[in-house]
Amino acid sequence: GQAEEETEEEVTEEEVIEEVVEEKTPDMIIEELERTIKDLKNELLKQHADLENTRKRLEKERIIERKYAAMNFAKQLITPMDTFDLALSHVSDDEAVKQFAQGFEMIKTQFTKMLEDEGVSEIDALNEDYDPNFHQAIMTEKIEGTDANKVIDVLQKGYMFKDRLIRPAIVKISE
């Protein structure tokens, strides 16, 4: 009987100790609530910053998308422009052919202006220093009196769309 009473007393003392530990003072409760408020404020600020960064990124992407929206269309018009150049470079002395060529030249000029208005520009390559960012060299030739790595012939025009390369100029350079 006495051993049971001692065990009961020990349990009772442990319960009392637990109750004292679990019982919080008003200052402890305030401190805990202030910590919780601080954590929640930090989380809210973090979420707000993430949202703002996402908004800015999407806006930047929209601006870039609008800026380059016409690039694919411009890219598709370049090949017909090359065909105009090719056709106009082979005009005969026949007066009727010259009349047609004059009409084609006017159409080509209108297309060129339209492309320029949209941000397409031809890459100036002839007599320029070779630049692998804008030129694709497929031939070289040794020419006396010409510096090495100078573009000496443009085999196919290159084009830029605003600040992006559509197609490099295919060139022949000096050795």
XYZ file of N, CA and C in Angstrom:
525
model
N 0.796 -1.189 0.000
C 0.000 0.000 0.000
C 0.832 1.243 0.000
N 1.974 1.247 0.773
C 2.718 2.482 0.910
C 3.473 2.793 -0.390
N 3.960 1.790 -1.096
C 4.666 2.005 -2.354
C 3.730 2.644 -3.375
N 2.455 2.210 -3.375
C 1.485 2.795 -4.300
C 1.270 4.261 -3.998
N 1.202 4.640 -2.722
C 0.992 6.030 -2.342
C 2.157 6.891 -2.802
N 3.381 6.407 -2.643
C 4.547 7.175 -3.081
C 4.516 7.395 -4.589
N 4.152 6.363 -5.340
C 4.062 6.481 -6.792
C 3.007 7.508 -7.156
N 1.874 7.454 -6.455
C 0.828 8.438 -6.720
C 1.322 9.831 -6.417
N 2.053 9.985 -5.279
C 2.576 11.298 -4.927
C 3.562 11.789 -5.974
N 4.443 10.922 -6.471
C 5.413 11.327 -7.493
C 4.707 11.797 -8.752
N 3.711 11.043 -9.182
C 2.953 11.419 -10.371
C 2.320 12.772 -10.142
N 1.770 12.956 -8.968
C 1.114 14.204 -8.642
C 2.114 15.359 -8.682
N 3.309 15.149 -8.152
C 4.326 16.196 -8.183
C 4.734 16.514 -9.621
N 4.895 15.496 -10.471
C 5.250 15.710 -11.886
C 4.164 16.507 -12.590
N 2.903 16.183 -12.305
C 1.790 16.920 -12.915
C 1.839 18.378 -12.499
N 2.126 18.609 -11.254
C 2.207 19.981 -10.752
C 3.343 20.718 -11.464
N 4.496 20.068 -11.602
C 5.636 20.687 -12.296
C 5.251 21.006 -13.741
N 4.581 20.063 -14.465
C 4.145 20.291 -15.846
C 3.207 21.475 -15.917
N 2.247 21.554 -14.980
C 1.291 22.662 -14.988
C 2.017 23.989 -14.816
N 3.025 24.043 -13.970
C 3.783 25.275 -13.741
C 4.547 25.661 -15.011
N 5.155 24.681 -15.670
C 5.908 24.955 -16.894
C 4.962 25.426 -17.999
N 3.807 24.797 -18.148
C 2.866 25.141 -19.217
C 2.182 26.473 -18.955
N 2.062 26.869 -17.742
C 1.389 28.114 -17.418
C 2.286 29.274 -17.814
N 1.795 30.157 -18.704
C 2.604 31.259 -19.220
C 2.181 32.557 -18.557
N 3.173 33.377 -18.369
C 2.875 34.684 -17.803
C 2.344 35.575 -18.915
N 1.649 36.647 -18.585
C 1.157 37.573 -19.627
C 2.311 38.107 -20.491
N 3.465 38.362 -19.903
C 4.616 38.850 -20.676
C 5.078 37.814 -21.692
N 5.067 36.539 -21.287
C 5.458 35.469 -22.201
C 4.480 35.368 -23.365
N 3.200 35.509 -23.068
C 2.168 35.444 -24.118
C 2.349 36.614 -25.083
N 2.565 37.806 -24.558
C 2.767 38.995 -25.404
C 3.991 38.805 -26.285
N 5.070 38.322 -25.690
C 6.307 38.100 -26.440
C 6.085 37.100 -27.576
N 5.380 36.029 -27.275
C 5.092 35.005 -28.280
C 4.217 35.574 -29.398
N 3.212 36.354 -29.046
C 2.328 36.965 -30.047
C 3.094 37.979 -30.903
N 3.967 38.753 -30.265
C 4.771 39.714 -31.032
C 5.689 38.996 -32.012
N 6.265 37.876 -31.598
C 7.122 37.077 -32.478
C 6.295 36.535 -33.653
N 5.103 36.057 -33.364
C 4.211 35.539 -34.408
C 3.846 36.660 -35.392
N 3.516 37.845 -34.843
C 3.177 38.987 -35.702
C 4.368 39.348 -36.590
N 5.569 39.385 -36.017
C 6.780 39.708 -36.773
C 6.998 38.689 -37.900
N 6.844 37.404 -37.578
C 7.002 36.340 -38.590
C 5.979 36.493 -39.711
N 4.738 36.787 -39.337
C 3.683 36.952 -40.343
C 3.938 38.178 -41.211
N 4.416 39.268 -40.596
C 4.741 40.475 -41.366
C 5.856 40.171 -42.359
N 6.888 39.452 -41.910
C 7.993 39.087 -42.811
C 7.500 38.224 -43.969
N 6.644 37.266 -43.664
C 6.082 36.393 -44.708
C 5.253 37.212 -45.700
N 4.471 38.157 -45.175
C 3.651 39.018 -46.030
C 4.541 39.873 -46.933
N 5.589 40.456 -46.376
C 6.515 41.266 -47.175
C 7.188 40.426 -48.254
N 7.577 39.201 -47.893
C 8.209 38.297 -48.857
C 7.236 37.966 -49.999
N 5.999 37.645 -49.646
C 4.984 37.330 -50.652
C 4.733 38.540 -51.559
N 4.674 39.726 -50.953
C 4.453 40.949 -51.726
C 5.616 41.191 -52.697
N 6.848 40.999 -52.225
C 8.028 41.175 -53.078
C 8.019 40.166 -54.228
N 7.675 38.915 -53.934
C 7.591 37.888 -54.983
C 6.555 38.269 -56.034
N 5.413 38.750 -55.578
C 4.345 39.169 -56.486
C 4.803 40.338 -57.356
N 5.456 41.306 -56.751
C 5.953 42.473 -57.483
C 7.005 42.058 -58.512
N 7.910 41.166 -58.137
C 8.930 40.676 -59.080
C 8.300 39.935 -60.246
N 7.293 39.133 -59.977
C 6.584 38.411 -61.045
C 5.894 39.398 -61.983
N 5.259 40.416 -61.404
C 4.570 41.424 -62.215
C 5.573 42.134 -63.133
N 6.725 42.535 -62.582
C 7.744 43.222 -63.382
C 8.296 42.326 -64.483
N 8.531 41.049 -64.160
C 9.055 40.112 -65.154
C 8.064 39.927 -66.304
N 6.784 39.771 -65.960
C 5.764 39.601 -66.998
C 5.639 40.852 -67.867
N 5.719 42.015 -67.261
C 5.649 43.267 -68.012
C 6.834 43.384 -68.964
N 8.019 43.030 -68.475
C 9.226 43.061 -69.309
C 9.080 42.092 -70.492
N 8.562 40.890 -70.214
C 8.352 39.900 -71.281
C 7.351 40.419 -72.312
N 6.286 41.089 -71.838
C 5.287 41.649 -72.766
C 5.898 42.720 -73.657
N 6.740 43.572 -73.083
C 7.392 44.632 -73.861
C 8.298 44.014 -74.931
N 9.087 43.014 -74.541
C 9.985 42.350 -75.498
C 9.169 41.652 -76.586
N 8.099 40.999 -76.179
C 7.237 40.302 -77.144
C 6.673 41.283 -78.169
N 6.196 42.448 -77.687
C 5.663 43.469 -78.612
C 6.760 44.015 -79.509
N 7.951 44.240 -78.929
C 9.061 44.821 -79.686
C 9.456 43.933 -80.866
N 9.444 42.618 -80.647
C 9.895 41.686 -81.687
C 8.757 40.939 -82.371
N 7.529 41.403 -82.198
C 6.358 40.714 -82.765
C 6.440 40.582 -84.285
N 6.977 41.585 -84.964
C 7.010 41.580 -86.429
C 8.250 40.881 -86.997
N 9.096 40.353 -86.129
C 10.359 39.775 -86.607
C 10.147 38.597 -87.558
N 9.266 37.675 -87.224
C 9.040 36.518 -88.109
C 8.471 36.950 -89.454
N 7.559 37.921 -89.423
C 6.991 38.434 -90.672
C 8.095 39.065 -91.525
N 8.940 39.857 -90.884
C 10.044 40.502 -91.599
C 10.987 39.456 -92.178
N 11.269 38.428 -91.388
C 12.161 37.356 -91.828
C 11.618 36.689 -93.104
N 10.298 36.524 -93.174
C 9.686 35.874 -94.339
C 9.733 36.765 -95.581
N 9.799 38.083 -95.401
C 9.840 38.986 -96.556
C 11.235 39.136 -97.158
N 12.239 38.711 -96.441
C 13.614 38.901 -96.918
C 13.910 38.080 -98.169
N 13.447 36.859 -98.238
C 13.712 36.022 -99.422
C 13.080 36.621 -100.686
N 11.803 37.055 -100.639
C 11.269 37.726 -101.838
C 12.055 38.997 -102.200
N 12.594 39.684 -101.201
C 13.413 40.874 -101.484
C 14.681 40.463 -102.230
N 15.277 39.342 -101.838
C 16.452 38.830 -102.551
C 16.092 38.503 -104.000
N 14.902 37.958 -104.193
C 14.448 37.614 -105.543
C 14.283 38.875 -106.392
N 13.741 39.943 -105.789
C 13.665 41.227 -106.497
C 15.050 41.678 -106.937
N 16.021 41.629 -106.015
C 17.393 42.050 -106.343
C 17.952 41.218 -107.496
N 17.737 39.916 -107.421
C 18.248 39.018 -108.459
C 17.599 39.338 -109.810
N 16.287 39.505 -109.821
C 15.573 39.804 -111.068
C 16.033 41.142 -111.652
N 16.197 42.132 -110.785
C 16.579 43.466 -111.267
C 18.040 43.538 -111.708
N 18.855 42.588 -111.286
C 20.257 42.594 -111.709
C 20.438 41.964 -113.091
N 19.397 41.362 -113.648
C 19.478 40.687 -114.953
C 18.546 41.312 -115.981
N 18.452 42.616 -115.973
C 17.557 43.295 -116.918
C 18.275 43.441 -118.263
N 17.555 43.111 -119.352
C 18.149 43.220 -120.701
C 17.949 44.639 -121.237
N 18.418 44.877 -122.443
C 18.312 46.205 -123.057
C 16.957 46.423 -123.718
N 16.114 45.402 -123.749
C 14.782 45.512 -124.357
C 13.971 46.572 -123.607
N 13.358 47.466 -124.351
C 12.622 48.595 -123.751
C 11.432 48.129 -122.906
N 10.702 47.111 -123.353
C 9.562 46.586 -122.595
C 10.028 45.982 -121.268
N 11.142 45.264 -121.295
C 11.702 44.660 -120.084
C 12.142 45.765 -119.128
N 12.730 46.833 -119.664
C 13.158 47.960 -118.834
C 11.956 48.601 -118.130
N 10.815 48.675 -118.824
C 9.595 49.242 -118.232
C 9.126 48.374 -117.049
N 9.118 47.052 -117.283
C 8.747 46.136 -116.196
C 9.727 46.271 -115.014
N 11.013 46.343 -115.350
C 12.040 46.453 -114.310
C 11.841 47.717 -113.484
N 11.451 48.797 -114.157
C 11.209 50.043 -113.442
C 10.040 49.876 -112.452
N 8.994 49.191 -112.876
C 7.856 48.911 -111.995
C 8.266 48.042 -110.813
N 9.061 46.996 -111.086
C 9.547 46.121 -110.011
C 10.431 46.896 -109.030
N 11.253 47.794 -109.588
C 12.125 48.610 -108.739
C 11.282 49.472 -107.782
N 10.174 50.008 -108.275
C 9.281 50.818 -107.428
C 8.664 49.960 -106.319
N 8.218 48.764 -106.668
C 7.626 47.847 -105.673
C 8.678 47.473 -104.626
N 9.896 47.163 -105.100
C 10.987 46.807 -104.182
C 11.289 47.965 -103.231
N 11.296 49.179 -103.751
C 11.555 50.363 -102.920
C 10.474 50.509 -101.843
N 9.229 50.263 -102.213
C 8.124 50.339 -101.236
C 8.281 49.261 -100.148
N 8.608 48.043 -100.561
C 8.844 46.963 -99.588
C 10.003 47.313 -98.653
N 11.095 47.823 -99.244
C 12.263 48.192 -98.447
C 11.902 49.241 -97.408
N 11.144 50.261 -97.825
C 10.735 51.321 -96.894
C 9.847 50.747 -95.788
N 8.921 49.872 -96.164
C 8.023 49.260 -95.176
C 8.838 48.454 -94.142
N 9.790 47.678 -94.620
C 10.635 46.892 -93.711
C 11.463 47.800 -92.803
N 12.022 48.870 -93.371
C 12.804 49.814 -92.564
C 11.933 50.468 -91.495
N 10.702 50.816 -91.863
C 9.774 51.435 -90.896
C 9.464 50.497 -89.733
N 9.515 49.181 -89.995
C 9.238 48.195 -88.946
C 10.494 47.806 -88.157
N 11.648 48.342 -88.550
C 12.868 48.078 -87.790
C 13.854 47.140 -88.458
N 13.617 46.799 -89.739
C 14.546 45.927 -90.460
C 15.600 46.802 -91.138
N 16.854 46.421 -90.982
C 17.914 47.164 -91.657
C 18.891 46.185 -92.291
N 19.444 46.623 -93.421
C 20.422 45.813 -94.120
C 21.766 45.989 -93.401
N 22.517 44.916 -93.296
C 23.837 44.986 -92.653
C 24.829 45.523 -93.681
N 25.455 46.645 -93.357
C 26.502 47.184 -94.227
C 27.719 46.285 -94.082
N 28.119 45.669 -95.154
C 29.220 44.709 -95.052
C 30.384 45.048 -95.973
N 30.115 45.500 -97.191
C 31.161 45.723 -98.190
C 32.200 46.720 -97.682
N 33.467 46.332 -97.786
C 34.625 47.137 -97.356
C 34.704 47.333 -95.840
N 33.888 46.618 -95.084
C 33.925 46.692 -93.612
C 34.863 45.602 -93.095
N 35.309 45.755 -91.840
C 36.077 44.693 -91.204
C 35.154 43.499 -90.995
N 35.679 42.304 -91.207
C 34.888 41.092 -91.002
C 34.487 40.983 -89.531
N 33.201 40.772 -89.276
C 32.680 40.610 -87.915
C 31.818 39.353 -87.895
N 32.292 38.290 -87.226
C 31.541 37.027 -87.219
C 30.151 37.137 -86.577
N 29.882 38.230 -85.860
C 28.545 38.428 -85.290
C 27.528 38.828 -86.357
N 28.018 39.398 -87.483
C 27.118 39.895 -88.521
C 27.424 39.343 -89.911
N 28.595 38.729 -90.068
C 29.020 38.227 -91.378
C 29.329 36.735 -91.303
N 29.023 36.045 -92.390
C 29.403 34.636 -92.513
C 30.313 34.535 -93.729
N 31.590 34.333 -93.466
C 32.569 34.260 -94.557
C 32.573 32.847 -95.133
N 32.375 32.757 -96.454
C 32.414 31.432 -97.093
C 33.541 31.341 -98.117
N 34.202 32.493 -98.362
C 35.318 32.497 -99.312
C 36.354 33.511 -98.849
N 37.604 33.248 -99.218
C 38.670 34.226 -98.975
C 39.448 34.397 -100.270
N 40.087 35.562 -100.385
C 40.889 35.836 -101.577
C 42.015 36.777 -101.181
N 43.188 36.534 -101.724
C 44.346 37.396 -101.468
C 44.309 38.529 -102.481
N 44.221 39.767 -101.980
C 44.208 40.929 -102.872
C 45.295 41.892 -102.397
N 46.199 42.232 -103.323
C 47.299 43.146 -102.977
C 46.723 44.510 -102.589
N 47.284 45.101 -101.535
C 46.863 46.437 -101.119
C 45.598 46.451 -100.280
N 45.058 45.286 -99.956
C 43.851 45.208 -99.121
C 44.212 44.543 -97.806
N 43.787 45.158 -96.718
C 44.043 44.588 -95.384
C 43.349 43.242 -95.256
N 43.925 42.387 -94.423
C 43.311 41.081 -94.157
C 42.000 41.281 -93.397
N 41.087 40.349 -93.587
C 39.777 40.342 -92.906
C 38.879 41.526 -93.260
N 38.991 41.999 -94.478
C 38.080 43.029 -94.986
C 37.071 42.335 -95.891
N 35.810 42.747 -95.811
C 34.784 42.175 -96.688
C 35.003 42.766 -98.079
N 35.274 41.880 -99.061
C 35.540 42.343 -100.429
C 34.378 42.061 -101.376
N 33.433 41.221 -100.943
C 32.253 40.959 -101.774
C 31.121 40.447 -100.884
N 29.910 40.909 -101.162
C 28.728 40.447 -100.427
C 27.966 39.512 -101.361
N 27.902 38.233 -100.988
C 27.238 37.239 -101.825
C 25.738 37.164 -101.517
N 25.368 37.469 -100.284
C 23.959 37.541 -99.899
C 23.849 38.569 -98.775
N 22.888 39.484 -98.925
C 22.719 40.537 -97.933
C 22.328 39.950 -96.581
N 22.768 40.621 -95.537
C 22.386 40.253 -94.181
C 21.430 41.302 -93.643
N 20.613 40.910 -92.662
C 19.612 41.837 -92.126
C 19.532 41.759 -90.606
N 19.210 42.912 -90.019
C 18.957 43.036 -88.584
C 17.486 43.406 -88.412
N 16.909 42.970 -87.306
C 15.580 43.445 -86.912
C 15.786 44.135 -85.578
N 15.733 45.465 -85.605
C 16.046 46.299 -84.442
C 17.450 45.928 -83.982
N 17.601 45.307 -82.828
C 18.947 44.966 -82.362
C 19.243 43.466 -82.458
N 18.415 42.747 -83.200
C 18.622 41.302 -83.350
C 18.968 40.940 -84.788
N 19.830 39.941 -84.916
C 20.237 39.464 -86.225
C 19.147 38.568 -86.809
N 18.706 38.894 -88.018
C 17.767 38.012 -88.727
C 18.569 37.002 -89.536
N 19.544 37.544 -90.270
C 20.370 36.687 -91.115
C 21.719 37.374 -91.318
N 22.824 36.653 -91.125
C 24.133 37.289 -91.348
C 24.371 37.507 -92.848
N 25.198 38.491 -93.169
C 25.592 38.710 -94.560
C 26.585 37.604 -94.927
N 26.365 36.980 -96.081
C 27.293 35.942 -96.553
C 28.308 36.673 -97.431
N 29.591 36.553 -97.022
C 30.610 37.408 -97.614
C 31.867 36.655 -98.037
N 32.648 37.360 -98.843
C 33.980 36.929 -99.241
C 34.935 37.934 -98.593
N 35.977 37.421 -97.919
C 36.895 38.333 -97.235
C 38.314 38.218 -97.769
N 39.092 39.258 -97.518
C 40.485 39.266 -97.960
C 41.344 38.477 -96.965
N 42.410 37.882 -97.505
C 43.337 37.108 -96.647
C 44.406 38.037 -96.096
